[in-house]
C-alpha cells in the first residue's frame, strides 16, 4: 500500500524568530519512503538538521519577519495491515527492564505520576498484568475524556484531563501514559499520521495525532486511547516522554498560525 503524507503550515512571524520543526517521518520508517520528506520553507532559508536525545529528526532555522510556509510531502510504503495486537505480551519486572526504558517510568511535564499514583492503583491494581492491564487503562481513558477541538489547551496536564474529563488526543495520551507509568509499565508519547483507510466515511479533516507505546514482552507496542481501535497506516514522526519533547514546531518568539493542513491519503 502507498500512502501520501505531508503537511503545510503557514505562520506570520512578528519579528526574526528562531524555529525548531519536527515534521519529518521517524527514522524507523525512512526505508519505507519513496522519496525524502524534506522540509521546504517559503521563503527559503538555511536549515540545519540534527537528532535530539530520543533520535527524532529536527530541523532548525531562523524565520524572517512576515509570512512563512512550512511544507513536507512524501509517499510511504505500508503493509496495509491493522495495528498489531499481542494479548499475551507480559509486563517485565522493573529490575529486568532495559536501561533505556527506565526514563519512561518517570513523571514528566504533562504526566504527574505523583498526583495520579493512588488513583491508578485503585482503578487498575486488580487488572491482570501485561497487555490486559494496559487495555484496561486505554478503555478507561477513552470513556473518561470527551473529545473536542474546542477543548484544546496546551497547558492541560494528565491530572487536569482526569478532573476535567475533556480534551484532544494529546490529553488522552498523557492520561494513559501517566497511569501506565504509575503501574510500573514504561510508556512513551508518540506523534504522527493516522489514516482513515479501511474505515467507513465520513472522515474528519486531516490532522496529526498522538498515541502511546508501552514496553511489554521485550518490545514497544502501540495503543491509541483516543480512538481505542486499530488503524491502517499509522506513521510515526517522533516520540518522547510527553508532548513537551515533541512539539511540531518550537518557536522562540511571537507568531500567529495562519493555516494548517495535514494529508494522509491512500494512493492507487
Coordinates of C-alpha atoms in Angstrom, one line a residue:
X1 CA 0.0 0.0 0.0
X2 CA 1.2 3.5 -0.9
X3 CA 0.2 6.4 1.4
X4 CA 0.7 10.1 0.6
X5 CA 1.5 12.0 3.7
X6 CA 2.5 15.6 4.3
X7 CA 1.6 18.9 5.8
X8 CA 1.6 22.6 5.1
X9 CA 1.6 25.2 7.8
X10 CA 1.6 29.0 7.3
X11 CA 2.8 31.4 10.0
X12 CA 3.0 35.1 10.5
X13 CA 6.2 36.0 12.4
X14 CA 6.2 39.3 14.2
X15 CA 10.0 39.5 14.1
X16 CA 13.0 37.4 13.1
X17 CA 12.4 34.2 15.0
X18 CA 14.5 31.0 15.6
X19 CA 12.4 27.9 15.0
X20 CA 12.8 24.1 15.6
X21 CA 10.5 21.9 13.5
X22 CA 9.8 18.2 14.0
X23 CA 7.7 17.4 10.9
X24 CA 9.6 14.5 9.3
X25 CA 8.7 10.8 9.3
X26 CA 10.6 8.9 12.0
X27 CA 13.9 7.2 11.2
X28 CA 12.3 3.8 11.8
X29 CA 10.2 4.4 8.7
X30 CA 12.8 6.0 6.4
X31 CA 13.3 2.8 4.4
X32 CA 9.6 2.9 3.6
X33 CA 9.8 6.4 1.9
X34 CA 9.6 6.6 -1.8
X35 CA 11.3 10.0 -1.7
X36 CA 12.8 12.1 1.1
X37 CA 10.3 14.2 3.0
X38 CA 12.5 17.3 3.0
X39 CA 11.2 20.4 4.9
X40 CA 10.5 23.1 2.4
X41 CA 10.2 26.7 3.6
X42 CA 8.8 29.7 1.7
X43 CA 10.7 31.9 1.6
X44 CA 13.7 29.6 1.5
X45 CA 16.1 29.9 4.4
X46 CA 19.1 27.8 5.5
X47 CA 18.1 24.7 7.5
X48 CA 20.2 22.7 9.9
X49 CA 19.2 19.1 10.7
X50 CA 20.0 17.2 13.9
X51 CA 18.8 14.4 16.1
X52 CA 17.5 15.0 19.6
X53 CA 18.2 12.8 22.6
X54 CA 15.4 10.4 21.6
X55 CA 16.7 10.1 18.0
X56 CA 14.0 12.2 16.4
X57 CA 14.9 14.2 13.4
X58 CA 14.7 18.0 14.0
X59 CA 15.2 21.0 11.7
X60 CA 16.3 24.4 13.0
X61 CA 16.2 27.6 11.1
X62 CA 15.6 31.3 11.5
X63 CA 12.3 32.6 10.1
X64 CA 12.3 36.2 8.8
X65 CA 9.6 38.6 9.9
X66 CA 6.4 38.2 7.9
X67 CA 4.6 35.2 6.4
X68 CA 6.3 31.9 6.1
X69 CA 5.1 28.5 4.9
X70 CA 6.5 25.1 6.1
X71 CA 5.8 22.1 3.9
X72 CA 6.7 18.4 3.8
X73 CA 5.4 15.6 1.5
X74 CA 6.3 12.0 0.7
X75 CA 4.8 8.6 -0.2
X76 CA 5.2 5.9 2.4
X77 CA 5.1 2.2 1.5
X78 CA 3.0 0.5 4.2
X79 CA 2.0 -3.1 4.8
X80 CA -1.7 -2.2 4.8
X81 CA -2.2 -4.2 8.0
X82 CA -4.1 -3.1 11.0
X83 CA -2.2 -2.2 14.2
X84 CA -1.0 -5.5 15.6
X85 CA -2.3 -6.8 18.9
X86 CA -0.4 -9.2 21.2
X87 CA -2.7 -10.0 24.1
X88 CA -0.1 -12.4 25.6
X89 CA 2.6 -9.7 25.9
X90 CA 3.8 -9.7 29.5
X91 CA 4.8 -6.9 31.9
X92 CA 8.5 -7.1 32.7
X93 CA 9.6 -6.5 36.3
X94 CA 11.4 -3.2 36.8
X95 CA 14.7 -4.9 37.8
X96 CA 14.8 -6.7 34.4
X97 CA 13.8 -3.8 32.2
X98 CA 16.4 -2.5 29.7
X99 CA 18.1 0.7 31.0
X100 CA 16.9 2.8 28.1
X101 CA 13.2 2.2 29.0
X102 CA 13.6 3.4 32.6
X103 CA 13.1 7.1 31.8
X104 CA 9.6 6.2 30.5
X105 CA 8.6 5.2 34.0
X106 CA 9.2 8.7 35.4
X107 CA 6.8 11.6 35.8
X108 CA 7.2 14.4 33.2
X109 CA 5.9 17.8 32.4
X110 CA 2.4 16.7 31.5
X111 CA 2.3 13.3 33.3
X112 CA 2.2 13.8 37.1
X113 CA 2.7 10.3 38.3
X114 CA 2.9 11.6 41.9
X115 CA -0.6 13.0 41.7
X116 CA -2.2 10.0 39.9
X117 CA -0.4 7.0 41.5
X118 CA -3.1 6.3 44.1
X119 CA -5.9 6.7 41.6
X120 CA -4.1 4.4 39.1
X121 CA -3.7 1.6 41.6
X122 CA -7.2 1.9 42.9
X123 CA -8.6 1.7 39.3
X124 CA -6.3 -0.9 37.7
X125 CA -4.5 -2.7 40.5
X126 CA -6.8 -5.6 40.2
X127 CA -6.5 -5.9 36.4
X128 CA -4.3 -8.7 35.0
X129 CA -0.7 -7.8 34.4
X130 CA 0.6 -7.0 30.9
X131 CA -1.5 -6.3 27.8
X132 CA -4.8 -6.6 29.6
X133 CA -3.9 -4.0 32.2
X134 CA -2.8 -1.5 29.5
X135 CA -6.0 -2.2 27.6
X136 CA -8.0 -1.5 30.8
X137 CA -6.2 1.8 31.1
X138 CA -6.9 2.8 27.5
X139 CA -10.6 1.7 27.8
X140 CA -11.0 3.9 30.9
X141 CA -9.3 6.9 29.4
X142 CA -11.3 6.6 26.2
X143 CA -14.5 6.6 28.1
X144 CA -13.4 9.2 30.7
X145 CA -12.5 12.0 28.3
X146 CA -14.9 13.8 25.9
X147 CA -13.1 14.7 22.7
X148 CA -13.5 18.1 21.1
X149 CA -11.1 20.6 19.4
X150 CA -12.8 23.3 21.3
X151 CA -11.5 21.7 24.5
X152 CA -7.8 22.0 23.4
X153 CA -5.5 23.7 25.9
X154 CA -1.7 23.5 25.5
X155 CA -1.1 23.6 29.3
X156 CA -3.5 20.8 30.3
X157 CA -1.8 18.0 32.2
X158 CA -2.8 14.4 32.8
X159 CA -4.3 15.1 36.2
X160 CA -6.2 18.1 34.9
X161 CA -7.6 15.9 32.0
X162 CA -8.7 13.3 34.5
X163 CA -10.5 16.0 36.5
X164 CA -11.9 18.0 33.6
X165 CA -12.9 14.9 31.6
X166 CA -12.4 16.6 28.2
X167 CA -9.6 17.3 25.8
X168 CA -7.9 16.3 22.5
X169 CA -5.7 13.3 21.5
X170 CA -2.7 14.6 23.4
X171 CA -4.8 14.7 26.6
X172 CA -5.9 11.0 26.1
X173 CA -2.3 10.1 25.6
X174 CA -1.0 12.0 28.6
X175 CA -3.5 10.4 31.0
X176 CA -2.9 6.9 29.7
X177 CA 0.9 7.5 29.9
X178 CA 0.7 8.7 33.5
X179 CA -1.5 5.7 34.6
X180 CA 0.8 3.2 32.9
X181 CA 3.9 4.7 34.5
X182 CA 2.2 4.6 37.9
X183 CA 1.6 0.9 37.3
X184 CA 5.4 0.4 36.6
X185 CA 4.9 0.0 32.8
X186 CA 7.2 2.0 30.6
X187 CA 5.2 4.2 28.3
X188 CA 6.2 6.9 25.8
X189 CA 4.3 9.6 23.9
X190 CA 4.1 9.3 20.1
X191 CA 3.1 11.8 17.4
X192 CA 2.5 11.2 13.7
X193 CA 0.0 10.5 11.0
X194 CA -3.1 8.3 11.4
X195 CA -5.2 7.5 8.4
X196 CA -8.9 6.6 8.0
X197 CA -8.0 3.9 5.5
X198 CA -10.4 0.9 5.9
X199 CA -12.9 2.9 7.9
X200 CA -16.4 3.9 6.7
X201 CA -17.0 7.6 5.9
X202 CA -17.5 10.4 6.8
X203 CA -13.9 11.3 7.5
X204 CA -12.7 14.0 9.8
X205 CA -10.4 16.7 8.3
X206 CA -6.7 15.7 8.3
X207 CA -4.7 16.3 11.4
X208 CA -1.7 15.0 13.3
X209 CA -2.4 12.6 16.1
X210 CA -1.0 11.5 19.4
X211 CA -0.9 7.9 20.7
X212 CA 1.3 5.9 23.1
X213 CA 3.7 3.0 23.0
X214 CA 4.2 0.7 26.0
X215 CA 7.1 -1.7 26.7
X216 CA 5.8 -5.2 27.2
X217 CA 7.3 -8.6 26.4
X218 CA 10.6 -7.0 25.4
X219 CA 9.4 -4.6 22.8
X220 CA 7.3 -1.5 22.3
X221 CA 3.6 -1.9 21.4
X222 CA 1.1 0.7 20.1
X223 CA -2.0 1.7 22.0
X224 CA -4.4 4.5 21.0
X225 CA -6.6 5.7 23.9
X226 CA -8.2 8.4 21.8
X227 CA -9.5 6.1 19.0
X228 CA -9.2 2.9 21.0
X229 CA -9.3 0.8 17.9
X230 CA -6.7 -0.5 15.4
X231 CA -5.8 1.7 12.4
X232 CA -4.1 1.1 9.0
X233 CA -1.3 3.4 8.0
X234 CA -0.1 4.7 11.4
X235 CA 3.1 6.5 10.6
X236 CA 5.4 7.7 13.4
X237 CA 7.1 11.0 13.3
X238 CA 8.6 11.4 16.8
X239 CA 8.4 10.0 20.4
X240 CA 9.4 11.3 23.8
X241 CA 8.3 11.4 27.4
X242 CA 5.3 13.6 26.6
X243 CA 4.2 16.4 24.2
X244 CA 6.8 18.8 25.6
X245 CA 9.5 16.6 24.0
X246 CA 7.9 16.5 20.5
X247 CA 6.3 19.8 19.5
X248 CA 5.6 20.1 15.8
X249 CA 7.2 23.5 15.9
X250 CA 9.0 25.2 18.7
X251 CA 9.1 29.0 18.0
X252 CA 11.3 31.3 20.0
X253 CA 9.2 34.4 19.5
X254 CA 5.7 35.7 18.9
X255 CA 3.8 34.3 15.9
X256 CA 0.4 33.6 14.5
X257 CA -0.6 30.2 12.9
X258 CA -2.5 31.3 9.8
X259 CA -3.3 27.9 8.3
X260 CA -2.7 24.2 8.9
X261 CA -3.3 21.3 6.6
X262 CA -2.4 17.6 7.0
X263 CA -2.6 14.9 4.3
X264 CA -2.9 11.2 4.8
X265 CA -4.3 9.6 1.6
X266 CA -4.1 6.2 0.1
X267 CA -2.8 6.2 -3.5
X268 CA -3.9 3.7 -6.2

